[in-house]
Short mmCIF file of C-alpha atoms and ligand atoms in Angstrom, two decimals:
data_model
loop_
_atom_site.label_atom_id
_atom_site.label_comp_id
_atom_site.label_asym_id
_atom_site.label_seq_id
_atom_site.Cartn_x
_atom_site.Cartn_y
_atom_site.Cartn_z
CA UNK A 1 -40.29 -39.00 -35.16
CA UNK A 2 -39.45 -35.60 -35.20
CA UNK A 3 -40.81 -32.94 -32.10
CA UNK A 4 -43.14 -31.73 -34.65
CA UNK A 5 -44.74 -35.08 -35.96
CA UNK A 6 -44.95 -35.33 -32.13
CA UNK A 7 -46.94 -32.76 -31.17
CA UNK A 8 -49.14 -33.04 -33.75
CA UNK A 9 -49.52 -37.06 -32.87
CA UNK A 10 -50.59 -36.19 -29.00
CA UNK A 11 -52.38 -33.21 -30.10
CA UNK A 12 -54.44 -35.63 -32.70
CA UNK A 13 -54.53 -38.15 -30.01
CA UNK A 14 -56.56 -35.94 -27.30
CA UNK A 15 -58.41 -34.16 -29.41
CA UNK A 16 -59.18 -36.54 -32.34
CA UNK A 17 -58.41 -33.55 -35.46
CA UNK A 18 -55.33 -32.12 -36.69
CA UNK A 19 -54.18 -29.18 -34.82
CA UNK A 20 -54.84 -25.94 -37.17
CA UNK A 21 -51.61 -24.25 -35.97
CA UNK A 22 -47.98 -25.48 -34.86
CA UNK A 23 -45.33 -23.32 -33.58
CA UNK A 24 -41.82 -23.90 -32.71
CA UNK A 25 -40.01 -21.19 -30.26
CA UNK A 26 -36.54 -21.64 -29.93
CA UNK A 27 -34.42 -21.65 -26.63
CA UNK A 28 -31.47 -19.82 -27.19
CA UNK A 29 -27.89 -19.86 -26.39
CA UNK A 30 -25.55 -16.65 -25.46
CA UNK A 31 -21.82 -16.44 -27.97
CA UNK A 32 -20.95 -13.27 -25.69
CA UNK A 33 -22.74 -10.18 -24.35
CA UNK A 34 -23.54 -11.99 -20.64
CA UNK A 35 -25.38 -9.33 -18.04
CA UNK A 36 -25.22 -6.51 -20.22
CA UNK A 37 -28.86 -6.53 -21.87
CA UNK A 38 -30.19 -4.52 -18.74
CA UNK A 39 -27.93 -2.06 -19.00
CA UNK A 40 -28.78 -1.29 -22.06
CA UNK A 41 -25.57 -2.91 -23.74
CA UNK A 42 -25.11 -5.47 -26.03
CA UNK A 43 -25.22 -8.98 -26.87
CA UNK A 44 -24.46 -12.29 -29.27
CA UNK A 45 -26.98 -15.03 -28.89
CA UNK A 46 -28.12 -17.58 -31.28
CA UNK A 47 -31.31 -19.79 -31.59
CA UNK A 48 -30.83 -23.74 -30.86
CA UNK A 49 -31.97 -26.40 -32.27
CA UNK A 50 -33.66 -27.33 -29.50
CA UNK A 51 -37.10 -25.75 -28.62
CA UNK A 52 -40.68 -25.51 -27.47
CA UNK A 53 -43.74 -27.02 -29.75
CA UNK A 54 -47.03 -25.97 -29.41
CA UNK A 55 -49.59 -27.72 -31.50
CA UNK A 56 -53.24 -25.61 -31.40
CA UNK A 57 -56.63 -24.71 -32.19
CA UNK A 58 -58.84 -21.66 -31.26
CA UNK A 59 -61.79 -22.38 -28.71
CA UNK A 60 -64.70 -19.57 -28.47
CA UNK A 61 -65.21 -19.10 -24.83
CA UNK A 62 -62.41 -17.34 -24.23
CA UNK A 63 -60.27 -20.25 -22.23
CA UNK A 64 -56.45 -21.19 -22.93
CA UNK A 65 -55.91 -24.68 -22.27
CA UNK A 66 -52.40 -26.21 -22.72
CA UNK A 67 -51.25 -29.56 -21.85
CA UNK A 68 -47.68 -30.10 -21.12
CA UNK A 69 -46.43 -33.58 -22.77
CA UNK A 70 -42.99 -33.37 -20.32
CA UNK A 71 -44.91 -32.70 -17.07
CA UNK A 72 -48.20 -34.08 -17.96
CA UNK A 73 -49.88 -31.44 -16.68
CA UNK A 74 -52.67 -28.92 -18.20
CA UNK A 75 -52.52 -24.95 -17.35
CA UNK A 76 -56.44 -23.70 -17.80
CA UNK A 77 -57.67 -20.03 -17.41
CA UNK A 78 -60.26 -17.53 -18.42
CA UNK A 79 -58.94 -14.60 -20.58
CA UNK A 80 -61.03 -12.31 -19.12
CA UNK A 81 -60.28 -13.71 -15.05
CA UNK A 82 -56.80 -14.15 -14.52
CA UNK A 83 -56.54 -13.81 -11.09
CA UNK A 84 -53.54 -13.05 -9.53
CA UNK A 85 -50.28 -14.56 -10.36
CA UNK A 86 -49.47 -18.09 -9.03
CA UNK A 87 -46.77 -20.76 -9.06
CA UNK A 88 -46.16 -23.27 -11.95
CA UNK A 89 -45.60 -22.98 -15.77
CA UNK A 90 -48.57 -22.11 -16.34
CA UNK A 91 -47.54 -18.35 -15.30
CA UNK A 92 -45.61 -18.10 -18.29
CA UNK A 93 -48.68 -18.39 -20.56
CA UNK A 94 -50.72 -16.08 -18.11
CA UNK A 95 -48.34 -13.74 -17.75
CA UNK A 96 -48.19 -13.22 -21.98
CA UNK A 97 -51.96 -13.04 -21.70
CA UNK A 98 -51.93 -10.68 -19.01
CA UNK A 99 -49.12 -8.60 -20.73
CA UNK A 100 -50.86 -8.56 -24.14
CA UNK A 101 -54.35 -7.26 -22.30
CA UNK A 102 -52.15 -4.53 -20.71
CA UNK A 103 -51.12 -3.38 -23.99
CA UNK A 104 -54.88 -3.42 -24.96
CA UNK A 105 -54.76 -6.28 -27.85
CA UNK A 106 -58.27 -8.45 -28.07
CA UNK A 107 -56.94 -12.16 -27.55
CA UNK A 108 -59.37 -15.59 -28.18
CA UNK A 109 -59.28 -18.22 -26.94
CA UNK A 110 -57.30 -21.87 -27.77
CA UNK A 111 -56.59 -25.25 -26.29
CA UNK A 112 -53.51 -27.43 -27.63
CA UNK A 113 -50.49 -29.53 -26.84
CA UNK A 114 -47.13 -28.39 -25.53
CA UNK A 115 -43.62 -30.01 -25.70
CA UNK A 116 -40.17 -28.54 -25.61
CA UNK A 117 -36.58 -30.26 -25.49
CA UNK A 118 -34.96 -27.27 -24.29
CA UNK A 119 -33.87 -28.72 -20.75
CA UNK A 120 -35.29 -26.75 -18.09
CA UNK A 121 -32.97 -24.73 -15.44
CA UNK A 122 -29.73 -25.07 -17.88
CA UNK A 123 -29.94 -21.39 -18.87
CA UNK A 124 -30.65 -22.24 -22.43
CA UNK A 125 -34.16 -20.03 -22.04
CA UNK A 126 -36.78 -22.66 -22.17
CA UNK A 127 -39.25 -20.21 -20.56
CA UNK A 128 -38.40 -17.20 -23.09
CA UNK A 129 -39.33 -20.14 -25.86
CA UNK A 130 -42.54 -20.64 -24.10
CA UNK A 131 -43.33 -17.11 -24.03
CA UNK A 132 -42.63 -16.56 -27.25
CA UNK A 133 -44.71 -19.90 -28.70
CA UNK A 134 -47.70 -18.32 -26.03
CA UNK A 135 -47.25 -14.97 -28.07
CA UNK A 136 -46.96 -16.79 -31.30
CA UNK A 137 -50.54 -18.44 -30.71
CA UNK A 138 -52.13 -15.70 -30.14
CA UNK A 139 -51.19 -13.26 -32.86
CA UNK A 140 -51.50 -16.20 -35.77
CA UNK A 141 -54.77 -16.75 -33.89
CA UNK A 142 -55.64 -12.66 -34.20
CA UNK A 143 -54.22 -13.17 -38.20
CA UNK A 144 -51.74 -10.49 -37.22
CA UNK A 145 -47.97 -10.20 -38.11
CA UNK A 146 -45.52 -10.89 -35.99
CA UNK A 147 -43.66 -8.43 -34.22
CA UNK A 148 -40.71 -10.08 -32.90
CA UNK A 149 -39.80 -6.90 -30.88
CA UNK A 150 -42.82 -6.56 -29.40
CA UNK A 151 -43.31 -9.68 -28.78
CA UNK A 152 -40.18 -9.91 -27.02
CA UNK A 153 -41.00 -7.19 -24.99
CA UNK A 154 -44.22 -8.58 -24.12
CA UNK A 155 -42.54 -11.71 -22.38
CA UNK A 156 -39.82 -9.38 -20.69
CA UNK A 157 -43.20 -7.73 -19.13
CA UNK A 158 -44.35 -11.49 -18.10
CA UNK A 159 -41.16 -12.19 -16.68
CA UNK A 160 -40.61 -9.08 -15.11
CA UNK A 161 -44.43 -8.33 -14.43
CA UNK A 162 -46.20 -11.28 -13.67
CA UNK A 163 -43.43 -14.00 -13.02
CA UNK A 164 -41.11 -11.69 -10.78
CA UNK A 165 -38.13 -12.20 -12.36
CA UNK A 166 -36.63 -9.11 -12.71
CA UNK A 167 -34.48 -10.62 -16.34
CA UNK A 168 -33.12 -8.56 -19.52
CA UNK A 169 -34.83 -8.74 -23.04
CA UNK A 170 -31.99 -10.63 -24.48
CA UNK A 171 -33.15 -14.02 -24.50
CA UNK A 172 -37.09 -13.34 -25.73
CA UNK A 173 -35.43 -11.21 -28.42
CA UNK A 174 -33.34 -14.02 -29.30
CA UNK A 175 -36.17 -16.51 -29.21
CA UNK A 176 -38.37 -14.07 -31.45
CA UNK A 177 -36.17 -12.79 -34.06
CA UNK A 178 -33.57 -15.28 -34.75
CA UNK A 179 -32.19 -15.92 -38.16
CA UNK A 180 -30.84 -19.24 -39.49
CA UNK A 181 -27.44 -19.97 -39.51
CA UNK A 182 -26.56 -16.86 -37.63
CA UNK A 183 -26.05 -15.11 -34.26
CA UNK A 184 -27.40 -11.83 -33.80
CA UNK A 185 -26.01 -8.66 -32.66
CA UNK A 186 -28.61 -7.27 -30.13
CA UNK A 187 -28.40 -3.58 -29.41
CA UNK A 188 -30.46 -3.73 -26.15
CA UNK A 189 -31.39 -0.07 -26.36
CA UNK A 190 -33.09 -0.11 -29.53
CA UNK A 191 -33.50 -3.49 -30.35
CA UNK A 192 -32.37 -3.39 -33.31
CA UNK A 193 -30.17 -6.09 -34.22
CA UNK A 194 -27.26 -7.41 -37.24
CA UNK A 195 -26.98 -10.98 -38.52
CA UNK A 196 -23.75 -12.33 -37.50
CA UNK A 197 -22.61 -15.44 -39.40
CA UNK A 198 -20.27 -17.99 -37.47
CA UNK A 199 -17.37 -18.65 -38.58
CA UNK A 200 -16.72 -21.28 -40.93
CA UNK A 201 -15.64 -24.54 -39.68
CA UNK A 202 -16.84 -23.92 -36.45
CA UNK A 203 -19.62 -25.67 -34.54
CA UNK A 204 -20.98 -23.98 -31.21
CA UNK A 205 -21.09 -27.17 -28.12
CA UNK A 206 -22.98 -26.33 -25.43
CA UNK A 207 -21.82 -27.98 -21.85
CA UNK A 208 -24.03 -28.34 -19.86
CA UNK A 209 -22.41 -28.68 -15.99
CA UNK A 210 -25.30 -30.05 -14.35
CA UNK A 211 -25.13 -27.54 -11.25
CA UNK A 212 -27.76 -25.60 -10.74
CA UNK A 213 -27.60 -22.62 -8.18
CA UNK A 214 -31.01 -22.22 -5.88
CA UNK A 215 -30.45 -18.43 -5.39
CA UNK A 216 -30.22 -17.91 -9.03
CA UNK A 217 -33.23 -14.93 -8.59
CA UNK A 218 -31.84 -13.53 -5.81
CA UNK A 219 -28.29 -13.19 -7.30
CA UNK A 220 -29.74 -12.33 -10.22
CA UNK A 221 -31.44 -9.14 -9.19
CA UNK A 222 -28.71 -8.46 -6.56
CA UNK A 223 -26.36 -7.94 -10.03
CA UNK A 224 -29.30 -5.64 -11.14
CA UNK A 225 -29.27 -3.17 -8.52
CA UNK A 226 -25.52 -3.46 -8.46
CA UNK A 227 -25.24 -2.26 -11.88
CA UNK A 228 -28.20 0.56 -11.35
CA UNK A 229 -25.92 1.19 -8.27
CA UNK A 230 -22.98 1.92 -10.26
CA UNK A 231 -24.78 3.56 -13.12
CA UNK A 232 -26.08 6.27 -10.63
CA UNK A 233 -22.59 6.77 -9.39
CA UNK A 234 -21.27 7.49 -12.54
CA UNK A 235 -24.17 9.72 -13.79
CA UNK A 236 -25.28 8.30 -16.89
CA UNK A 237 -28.73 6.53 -16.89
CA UNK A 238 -27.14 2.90 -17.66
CA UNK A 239 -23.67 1.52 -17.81
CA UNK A 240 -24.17 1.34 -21.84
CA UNK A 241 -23.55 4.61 -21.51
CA UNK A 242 -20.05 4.50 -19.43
CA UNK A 243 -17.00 4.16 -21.76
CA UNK A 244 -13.45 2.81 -20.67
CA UNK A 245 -11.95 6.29 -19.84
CA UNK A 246 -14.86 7.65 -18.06
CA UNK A 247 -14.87 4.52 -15.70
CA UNK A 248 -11.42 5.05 -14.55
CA UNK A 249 -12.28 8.53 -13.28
CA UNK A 250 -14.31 9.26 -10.39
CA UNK A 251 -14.15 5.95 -8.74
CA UNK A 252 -13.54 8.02 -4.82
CA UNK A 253 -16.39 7.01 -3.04
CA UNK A 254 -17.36 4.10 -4.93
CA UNK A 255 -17.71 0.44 -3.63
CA UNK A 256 -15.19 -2.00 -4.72
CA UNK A 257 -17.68 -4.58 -5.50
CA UNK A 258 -19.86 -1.90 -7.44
CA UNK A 259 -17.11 -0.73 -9.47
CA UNK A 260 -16.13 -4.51 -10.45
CA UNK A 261 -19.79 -5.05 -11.66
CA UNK A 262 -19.08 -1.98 -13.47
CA UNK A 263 -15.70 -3.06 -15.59
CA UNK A 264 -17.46 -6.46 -16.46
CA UNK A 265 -20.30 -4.30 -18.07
CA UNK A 266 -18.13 -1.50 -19.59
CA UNK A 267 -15.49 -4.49 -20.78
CA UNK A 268 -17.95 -7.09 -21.62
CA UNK A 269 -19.65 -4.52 -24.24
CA UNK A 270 -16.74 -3.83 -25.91
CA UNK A 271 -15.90 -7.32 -26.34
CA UNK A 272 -19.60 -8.16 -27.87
CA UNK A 273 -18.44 -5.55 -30.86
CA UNK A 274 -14.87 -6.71 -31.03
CA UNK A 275 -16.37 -10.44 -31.53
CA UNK A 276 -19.07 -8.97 -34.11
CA UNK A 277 -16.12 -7.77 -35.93
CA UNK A 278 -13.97 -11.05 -35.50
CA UNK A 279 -16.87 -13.16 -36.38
CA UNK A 280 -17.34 -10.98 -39.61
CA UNK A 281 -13.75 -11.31 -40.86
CA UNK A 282 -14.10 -15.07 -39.71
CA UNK A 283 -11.44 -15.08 -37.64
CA UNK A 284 -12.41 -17.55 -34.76
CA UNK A 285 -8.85 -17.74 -33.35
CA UNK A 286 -9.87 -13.93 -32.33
CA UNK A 287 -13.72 -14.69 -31.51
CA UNK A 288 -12.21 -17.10 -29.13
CA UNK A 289 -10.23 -14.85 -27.07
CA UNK A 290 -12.81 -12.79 -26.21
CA UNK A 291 -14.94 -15.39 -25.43
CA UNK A 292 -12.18 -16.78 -22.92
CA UNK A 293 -12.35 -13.02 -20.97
CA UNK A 294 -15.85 -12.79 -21.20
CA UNK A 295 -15.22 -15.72 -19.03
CA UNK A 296 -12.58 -14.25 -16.82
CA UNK A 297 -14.81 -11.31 -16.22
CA UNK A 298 -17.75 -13.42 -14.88
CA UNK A 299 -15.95 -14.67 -12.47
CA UNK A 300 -13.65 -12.44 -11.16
CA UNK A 301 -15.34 -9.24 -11.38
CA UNK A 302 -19.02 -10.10 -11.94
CA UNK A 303 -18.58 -13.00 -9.50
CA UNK A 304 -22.07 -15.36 -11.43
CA UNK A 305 -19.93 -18.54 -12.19
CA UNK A 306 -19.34 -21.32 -9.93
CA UNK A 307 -16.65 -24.03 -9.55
CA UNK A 308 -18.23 -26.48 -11.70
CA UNK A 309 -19.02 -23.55 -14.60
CA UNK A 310 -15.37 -22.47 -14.29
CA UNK A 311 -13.88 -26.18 -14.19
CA UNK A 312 -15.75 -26.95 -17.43
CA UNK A 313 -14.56 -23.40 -19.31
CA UNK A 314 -11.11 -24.61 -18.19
CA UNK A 315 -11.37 -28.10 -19.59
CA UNK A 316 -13.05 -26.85 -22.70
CA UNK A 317 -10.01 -24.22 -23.51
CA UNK A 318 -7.28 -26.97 -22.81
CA UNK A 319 -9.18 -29.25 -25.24
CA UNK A 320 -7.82 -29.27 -28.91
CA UNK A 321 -9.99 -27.98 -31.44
CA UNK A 322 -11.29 -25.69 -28.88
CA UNK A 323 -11.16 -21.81 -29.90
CA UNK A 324 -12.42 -20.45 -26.98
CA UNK A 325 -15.35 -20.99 -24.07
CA UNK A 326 -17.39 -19.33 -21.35
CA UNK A 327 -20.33 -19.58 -19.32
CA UNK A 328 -23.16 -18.67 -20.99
CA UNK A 329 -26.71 -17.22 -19.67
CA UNK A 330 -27.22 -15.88 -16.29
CA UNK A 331 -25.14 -18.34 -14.48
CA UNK A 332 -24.68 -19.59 -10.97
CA UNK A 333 -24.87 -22.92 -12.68
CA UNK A 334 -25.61 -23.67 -16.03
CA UNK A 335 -24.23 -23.97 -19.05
CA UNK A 336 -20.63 -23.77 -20.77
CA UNK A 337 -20.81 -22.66 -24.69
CA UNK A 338 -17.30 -23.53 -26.81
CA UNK A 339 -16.51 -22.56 -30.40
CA UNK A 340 -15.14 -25.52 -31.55
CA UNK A 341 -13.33 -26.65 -34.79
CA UNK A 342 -16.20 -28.47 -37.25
CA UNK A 343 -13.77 -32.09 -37.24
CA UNK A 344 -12.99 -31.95 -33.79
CA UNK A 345 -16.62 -31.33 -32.62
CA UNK A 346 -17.44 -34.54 -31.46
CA UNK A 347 -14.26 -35.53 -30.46
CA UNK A 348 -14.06 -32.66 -28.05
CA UNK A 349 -17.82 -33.34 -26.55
CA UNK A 350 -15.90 -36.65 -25.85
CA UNK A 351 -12.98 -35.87 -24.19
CA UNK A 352 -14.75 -32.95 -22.12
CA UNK A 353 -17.58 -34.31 -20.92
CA UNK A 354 -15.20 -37.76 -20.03
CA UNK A 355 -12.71 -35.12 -17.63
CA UNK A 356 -15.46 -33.43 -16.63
CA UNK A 357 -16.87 -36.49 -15.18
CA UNK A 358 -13.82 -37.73 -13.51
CA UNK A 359 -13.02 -34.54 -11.53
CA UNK A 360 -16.93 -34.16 -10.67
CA UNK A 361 -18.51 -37.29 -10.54
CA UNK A 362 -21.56 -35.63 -12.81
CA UNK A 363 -22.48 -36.71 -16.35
CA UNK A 364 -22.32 -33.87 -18.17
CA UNK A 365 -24.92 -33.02 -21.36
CA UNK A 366 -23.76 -31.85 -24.62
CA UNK A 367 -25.17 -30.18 -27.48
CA UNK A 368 -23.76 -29.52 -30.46
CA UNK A 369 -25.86 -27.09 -32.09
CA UNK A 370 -27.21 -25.74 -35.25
CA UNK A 371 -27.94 -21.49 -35.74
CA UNK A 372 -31.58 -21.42 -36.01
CA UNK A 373 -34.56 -19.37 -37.17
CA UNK A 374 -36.83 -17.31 -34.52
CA UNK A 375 -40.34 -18.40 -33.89
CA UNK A 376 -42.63 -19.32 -36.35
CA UNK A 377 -45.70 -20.90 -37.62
CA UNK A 378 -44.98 -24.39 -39.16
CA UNK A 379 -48.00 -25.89 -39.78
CA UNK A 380 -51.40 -23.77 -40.32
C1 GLA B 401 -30.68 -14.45 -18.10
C2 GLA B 401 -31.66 -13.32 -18.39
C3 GLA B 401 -31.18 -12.45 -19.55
C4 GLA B 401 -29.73 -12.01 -19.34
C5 GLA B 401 -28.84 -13.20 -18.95
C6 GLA B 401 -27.46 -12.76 -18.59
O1 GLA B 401 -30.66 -15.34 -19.17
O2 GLA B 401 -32.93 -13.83 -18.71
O3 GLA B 401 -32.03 -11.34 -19.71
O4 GLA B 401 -29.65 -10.97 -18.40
O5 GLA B 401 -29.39 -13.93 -17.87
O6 GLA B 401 -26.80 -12.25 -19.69
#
């Protein structure tokens, strides 16, 4: 059984009807363009094929109630009383709602059935996917179109807003707008975005290294300031708008740390449109390389890998079949995403995840993943 014969089983089980909706949201994963998105800059992600499923129906009293099939667990609230923000999951779905009031739409109510296989705390963006399937609900419910930038923007503002984390737009945009077979090409200052298809032969293998980093917000939002830090040194409103030559002038005065957050930024945006432009003449040998100093720029001058993410990258570039890899999503733990030859895909899941394990002890997880489509209404 498929996730979406499965939501619509347990949603027919505890409410005894078909649902009248189901929406998938994708999680996402990042080719290259990591910590740039809030500084205006650009990035490469692509939707998984792995993602949240939320099975509904509309209610008239103006209550959302969502039961989680993973935690079994139900998030209930009042549209028009939603308190102040709290802990849980449930904050994601509030913090939509509340977001969506703010930007004065008229929501109704619904009740329904959630699941997702997008692991939670690997940096593959399973609460961006839930935002996005919480947006999703409401517009189909409102017979609206969707807006994926809006809509992205509208979970940025939960995030940012009601959550507290203080993230980019990257990974609802990815979630809301993705394309099939393709990465995207996110222009984080406009949003406006360019299919990128992925080399052929290639399969993307995300590796997952099992670490998870605790201070993950704090070093998170430390990064942030760093970069609006550096930005305000160097005049310009964000470092999207610092080129190469620019950086290496002026620099008296300027912390060392600061001006390394700044050359990841600066480099790692050129890279995102060198790859666009390797991935378009499908030339992965290229795509690779870039990948492989995105890497090297995470960790040595925007310092958000750890020893695990960096052991994995290594393994993954020694493998054969391997074209390049780098930590992917915010970091500090996480996820390692390769661009791997299409024949040697499995075998290099294999043989990575097997030294991965002997050096570490931990059982890696590995996904080898298809491009897909943004969120969207599969059943009504
Ligand atoms: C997290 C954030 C994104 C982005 C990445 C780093 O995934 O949610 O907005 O900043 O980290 O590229």
């Amino acid at each position: 059984m498929n996730l979406k014969e499965f939501v619509q089983q347990k949603f027919t089980d505890l409410y005894g009807t078909e649902p009248a909706f189901i929406i998938r949201a994708p999680g996402r994963v990042n080719l290259i363009g990591e910590h740039t998105d809030y500084s205006e800059g650009f990035v490469m992600p692509m939707a998984i094929d792995r993602a949240a499923w939320l099975a509904i129906r509309p209610r008239e009293d103006g209550i959302v109630s969502a039961y989680s099939v993973e935690l079994d667990d139900r998030a209930e609230f009042d549209i028009g009383n939603l308190g102040e923000p709290g802990e849980g999951w449930g904050e994601y779905l509030k913090g939509v709602t509340w977001a969506l009031l703010d930007e004065g739409h008229e929501l109704s109510g619904w009740e329904g059935v959630l699941t997702s296989d997008v692991p939670v705390g690997a940096g593959l963006s399973s609460s961006a996917a839930i935002e996005m399937a919480t947006a999703m609900a409401y517009t189909v419910l409102a017979g609206d179109d969707w807006n994926a930038a809006a809509m992205a923007k509208i979970g940025q503002r939960a995030e940012n807003e009601w959550v507290g984390a203080n993230t980019g737009i990257m990974d609802q945009m990815i979630s809301a707008s993705a394309v099939k077979n393709h990465a995207l090409m996110i222009d984080c200052r406009d949003l406006s975005t360019q299919l990128v298809p992925l080399p052929e032969d290639t399969r993307v293998v995300i590796l997952d290294t099992m670490s998870r980093h605790t201070h993950i917000g704090s070093g998170y939002n430390d990064r942030r300031a760093e970069c609006e830090a550096a930005a305000k040194h160097f005049g310009v409103q964000f470092l999207r708008d610092l080129n190469k030559v620019e950086l290496q002038k002026n620099v008296e005065g300027l912390d060392k740390t600061v001006l390394r957050r700044a050359i990841h930024v600066v480099s790692e945006n050129d890279r995102v449109l060198q790859s666009m432009k390797a991935m378009q003449n499908q030339d992965p040998h290229i795509m690779g390389l870039y990948m492989n100093a995105s890497h090297d720029s995470l960790r040595d001058n925007f310092e958000v890998t750890n020893r695990d993410l960096d052991l994995m990258a290594a393994l993954a570039q020694e493998t054969p079949g391997c074209y390049g890899a780098r930590m992917t999503g915010g970091g500090f733990g996480g996820c390692v995403v390769a661009l791997v030859k299409t024949d040697r895909a499995e075998a290099f899941a294999n043989e990575v995840a097997t030294d991965y394990a002997n050096v570490t002890g931990l059982e890696p997880q590995i996904y080898i993943c298809q491009p897909m489509g943004g969120t969207e209404v599969v059943k009504s």
